[in-house]
Amino acid sequence: MNAPKRSATATATITALPRSPTSLAAAFDPALPAPNRQACLTAALPPVLRQRLAQGRTDRRPRFGDDGFDGMIELWSPPDGVTAAESSLARRCLDELYATVLAPADSDHLLGRVLTLLSHFPAKGLSPEVERMMALDWAEDLGEYPAWVIDAAARNWRRSRKWRPSIAEMRALCEELCAPERALADRLGALAAAALRDACGTDLQAVATGALRRMGGMG
């Protein structure tokens, strides 16, 4: 008697979908040049999000400030057809990015870094108490930035400047240093909102951007 044939279903091999190679925090190295940091973070994202990021559209538009033309900016728009599952995945990755790579510095670390930086450029006629109060102002105004950004900004300044920095100068330097990571966060945020936008039939991102611009022009 012939043995019964085994069905193709019984012998089929199920291949698991590729997973993200590592966490965003593990993939991040602040010592790398900016383009490499962004590339490593992007490579750590799930493949479907990497594909959606590559499919997005980038437009260059003029930016205008109080003094007129203020250079060109890049606006990134997600591709069509982003699913609810993909948006949810983008939201989870965005939350991880903000909880690790872009997490604000610990207050003690920030205050210590500011006091150390200012000590390299002593100001005459200021009492230690005034110096500490000034450092507290610095800590408040730089509190949104991660520790690695604060450290890099302080290192950059003391190696390239001969005078004490202002808070505005340090904020501008911090913004420049974390621009690639914030750009990635903005794109993940756009993907996270893309499914809702498509479901409502309204480009919510464009509406929000327009509202922010109108608010920025009010004075």
Short mmCIF file of C-alpha atoms in Angstrom, two decimals:
data_model
loop_
_atom_site.label_atom_id
_atom_site.label_comp_id
_atom_site.label_asym_id
_atom_site.label_seq_id
_atom_site.Cartn_x
_atom_site.Cartn_y
_atom_site.Cartn_z
CA MET A 1 0.00 0.00 0.00
CA ASN A 2 1.41 3.34 -1.03
CA ALA A 3 2.15 5.85 1.72
CA PRO A 4 -0.13 8.89 1.63
CA LYS A 5 1.32 11.91 -0.08
CA ARG A 6 2.28 14.81 2.17
CA SER A 7 0.57 18.03 1.30
CA ALA A 8 2.58 21.00 0.11
CA THR A 9 1.25 22.93 3.07
CA ALA A 10 2.89 20.57 5.54
CA THR A 11 6.35 21.05 4.04
CA ALA A 12 6.16 24.75 3.31
CA THR A 13 8.74 26.98 4.98
CA ILE A 14 7.49 30.18 6.53
CA THR A 15 9.96 33.07 6.27
CA ALA A 16 9.68 35.73 8.94
CA LEU A 17 9.59 39.34 7.87
CA PRO A 18 12.89 41.16 8.40
CA ARG A 19 13.07 43.01 11.67
CA SER A 20 14.77 46.28 12.53
CA PRO A 21 18.47 45.42 13.05
CA THR A 22 18.80 47.30 16.33
CA SER A 23 17.21 49.94 18.49
CA LEU A 24 17.60 53.60 17.60
CA ALA A 25 19.55 54.29 20.79
CA ALA A 26 22.00 51.47 20.06
CA ALA A 27 22.47 52.66 16.47
CA PHE A 28 23.24 56.23 17.51
CA ASP A 29 26.81 57.49 17.93
CA PRO A 30 27.09 61.24 18.61
CA ALA A 31 30.78 61.17 17.71
CA LEU A 32 29.99 60.46 14.04
CA PRO A 33 29.64 63.25 11.45
CA ALA A 34 26.07 64.49 11.04
CA PRO A 35 25.30 62.66 7.74
CA ASN A 36 26.57 59.38 9.19
CA ARG A 37 24.50 59.78 12.35
CA GLN A 38 21.34 60.25 10.33
CA ALA A 39 22.22 57.32 8.05
CA CYS A 40 22.76 55.00 11.03
CA LEU A 41 19.46 56.00 12.60
CA THR A 42 17.61 55.53 9.31
CA ALA A 43 19.20 52.10 8.83
CA ALA A 44 17.90 51.05 12.26
CA LEU A 45 14.29 51.76 11.28
CA PRO A 46 12.00 48.94 10.11
CA PRO A 47 12.37 48.32 6.35
CA VAL A 48 8.86 49.53 5.53
CA LEU A 49 9.57 52.91 7.14
CA ARG A 50 12.88 53.23 5.30
CA GLN A 51 10.98 52.61 2.08
CA ARG A 52 8.34 55.22 2.90
CA LEU A 53 11.01 57.78 3.81
CA ALA A 54 12.73 57.17 0.47
CA GLN A 55 9.41 57.62 -1.35
CA GLY A 56 8.68 61.00 0.23
CA ARG A 57 8.88 64.31 -1.62
CA THR A 58 11.25 67.13 -0.74
CA ASP A 59 10.51 70.70 -1.85
CA ARG A 60 12.80 73.69 -1.42
CA ARG A 61 11.03 76.92 -0.62
CA PRO A 62 12.16 80.42 0.39
CA ARG A 63 11.93 81.37 4.04
CA PHE A 64 11.14 84.90 5.14
CA GLY A 65 11.85 86.42 8.53
CA ASP A 66 11.45 89.83 10.10
CA ASP A 67 14.26 91.17 7.91
CA GLY A 68 13.00 89.65 4.66
CA PHE A 69 14.48 86.68 2.80
CA ASP A 70 16.14 84.27 5.24
CA GLY A 71 17.39 81.50 2.95
CA MET A 72 15.84 78.32 1.62
CA ILE A 73 14.18 75.58 3.63
CA GLU A 74 13.36 71.98 2.75
CA LEU A 75 9.82 70.72 3.27
CA TRP A 76 9.30 66.95 3.23
CA SER A 77 5.94 65.36 2.42
CA PRO A 78 5.07 61.68 2.92
CA PRO A 79 4.11 59.54 -0.07
CA ASP A 80 0.53 58.61 -0.85
CA GLY A 81 -0.93 55.37 0.43
CA VAL A 82 0.62 55.23 3.90
CA THR A 83 -1.41 52.69 5.88
CA ALA A 84 -2.67 52.97 9.43
CA ALA A 85 -0.26 50.21 10.49
CA GLU A 86 2.67 52.08 8.97
CA SER A 87 1.61 55.30 10.66
CA SER A 88 1.38 53.49 13.99
CA LEU A 89 4.86 52.04 13.47
CA ALA A 90 6.22 55.49 12.64
CA ARG A 91 4.67 56.84 15.84
CA ARG A 92 6.37 54.14 17.92
CA CYS A 93 9.74 54.88 16.33
CA LEU A 94 9.21 58.61 16.83
CA ASP A 95 8.43 58.06 20.52
CA GLU A 96 11.60 55.98 20.86
CA LEU A 97 13.65 58.67 19.14
CA TYR A 98 12.39 61.37 21.49
CA ALA A 99 12.82 59.13 24.55
CA THR A 100 16.45 58.30 23.76
CA VAL A 101 18.43 60.24 21.15
CA LEU A 102 16.50 63.50 21.52
CA ALA A 103 15.70 63.22 25.24
CA PRO A 104 16.45 66.50 27.10
CA ALA A 105 19.62 66.54 29.16
CA ASP A 106 19.49 65.82 32.87
CA SER A 107 19.32 69.12 34.74
CA ASP A 108 22.41 68.39 36.86
CA HIS A 109 24.47 67.47 33.80
CA LEU A 110 23.29 70.55 31.93
CA LEU A 111 24.01 72.92 34.81
CA GLY A 112 27.45 71.42 35.34
CA ARG A 113 28.30 71.73 31.68
CA VAL A 114 27.18 75.36 31.54
CA LEU A 115 29.12 76.33 34.68
CA THR A 116 32.23 74.64 33.33
CA LEU A 117 31.93 76.36 29.96
CA LEU A 118 31.46 79.79 31.51
CA SER A 119 34.45 79.24 33.78
CA HIS A 120 36.66 79.14 30.69
CA PHE A 121 35.57 82.72 29.95
CA PRO A 122 35.49 84.45 33.36
CA ALA A 123 33.52 87.67 33.54
CA LYS A 124 34.94 90.49 35.65
CA GLY A 125 32.89 92.07 38.39
CA LEU A 126 30.37 89.24 38.80
CA SER A 127 29.89 87.59 42.15
CA PRO A 128 29.72 83.79 42.38
CA GLU A 129 26.01 84.08 43.19
CA VAL A 130 25.32 86.14 40.06
CA GLU A 131 27.35 83.66 38.02
CA ARG A 132 25.22 80.81 39.36
CA MET A 133 21.98 82.69 38.63
CA MET A 134 23.20 83.26 35.08
CA ALA A 135 23.99 79.56 34.75
CA LEU A 136 20.43 78.74 35.88
CA ASP A 137 19.12 80.98 33.09
CA TRP A 138 21.33 79.09 30.66
CA ALA A 139 20.08 75.77 31.93
CA GLU A 140 16.48 76.89 31.46
CA ASP A 141 17.05 78.17 27.93
CA LEU A 142 19.03 75.10 26.83
CA GLY A 143 16.87 72.57 28.66
CA GLU A 144 15.21 71.22 25.52
CA TYR A 145 18.45 69.85 24.05
CA PRO A 146 19.97 66.39 24.65
CA ALA A 147 23.14 65.98 26.71
CA TRP A 148 25.20 65.00 23.66
CA VAL A 149 24.18 68.23 21.91
CA ILE A 150 25.07 70.37 24.93
CA ASP A 151 28.44 68.62 25.26
CA ALA A 152 29.23 69.04 21.56
CA ALA A 153 28.21 72.70 21.56
CA ALA A 154 30.40 73.46 24.59
CA ARG A 155 33.35 71.60 23.06
CA ASN A 156 32.90 73.38 19.73
CA TRP A 157 32.74 76.80 21.37
CA ARG A 158 35.74 76.52 23.67
CA ARG A 159 37.89 75.20 20.79
CA SER A 160 36.94 77.88 18.28
CA ARG A 161 36.07 81.07 20.20
CA LYS A 162 37.96 83.48 22.40
CA TRP A 163 34.96 85.13 24.08
CA ARG A 164 32.10 84.11 26.32
CA PRO A 165 29.07 82.89 24.36
CA SER A 166 25.60 84.34 24.62
CA ILE A 167 22.59 82.12 25.20
CA ALA A 168 21.31 82.95 21.71
CA GLU A 169 24.63 81.89 20.15
CA MET A 170 24.63 78.62 22.08
CA ARG A 171 21.03 77.87 21.14
CA ALA A 172 21.84 78.46 17.46
CA LEU A 173 24.79 76.09 17.73
CA CYS A 174 22.65 73.43 19.44
CA GLU A 175 19.99 73.75 16.74
CA GLU A 176 22.63 73.21 14.06
CA LEU A 177 24.14 70.20 15.80
CA CYS A 178 20.89 68.26 16.19
CA ALA A 179 19.31 69.35 12.89
CA PRO A 180 19.71 65.90 11.21
CA GLU A 181 18.05 64.07 14.10
CA ARG A 182 15.22 66.58 14.30
CA ALA A 183 14.72 66.36 10.55
CA LEU A 184 14.31 62.59 10.86
CA ALA A 185 11.86 63.14 13.73
CA ASP A 186 9.85 65.57 11.60
CA ARG A 187 9.62 63.01 8.79
CA LEU A 188 8.55 60.24 11.15
CA GLY A 189 5.95 62.62 12.55
CA ALA A 190 4.65 63.29 9.05
CA LEU A 191 4.40 59.54 8.40
CA ALA A 192 2.62 59.07 11.73
CA ALA A 193 -0.01 61.60 10.68
CA ALA A 194 -0.23 60.49 7.04
CA ALA A 195 -2.92 57.81 7.48
CA LEU A 196 -5.13 60.20 9.43
CA ARG A 197 -4.63 62.82 6.75
CA ASP A 198 -5.66 60.41 4.01
CA ALA A 199 -8.65 59.15 5.99
CA CYS A 200 -9.95 62.68 6.53
CA GLY A 201 -9.27 63.68 2.95
CA THR A 202 -7.46 66.75 4.24
CA ASP A 203 -3.77 67.48 4.37
CA LEU A 204 -3.59 68.14 8.10
CA GLN A 205 0.12 68.73 7.95
CA ALA A 206 -0.29 71.53 5.44
CA VAL A 207 -3.06 73.08 7.52
CA ALA A 208 -0.93 72.96 10.66
CA THR A 209 2.09 74.38 8.84
CA GLY A 210 0.02 77.22 7.46
CA ALA A 211 -1.37 78.00 10.91
CA LEU A 212 2.11 78.05 12.42
CA ARG A 213 3.34 80.39 9.71
CA ARG A 214 0.43 82.73 10.32
CA MET A 215 1.16 82.70 14.04
CA GLY A 216 4.83 83.36 13.36
CA GLY A 217 3.92 86.39 11.29
CA MET A 218 1.83 87.91 14.05
CA GLY A 219 3.59 90.40 16.22
#
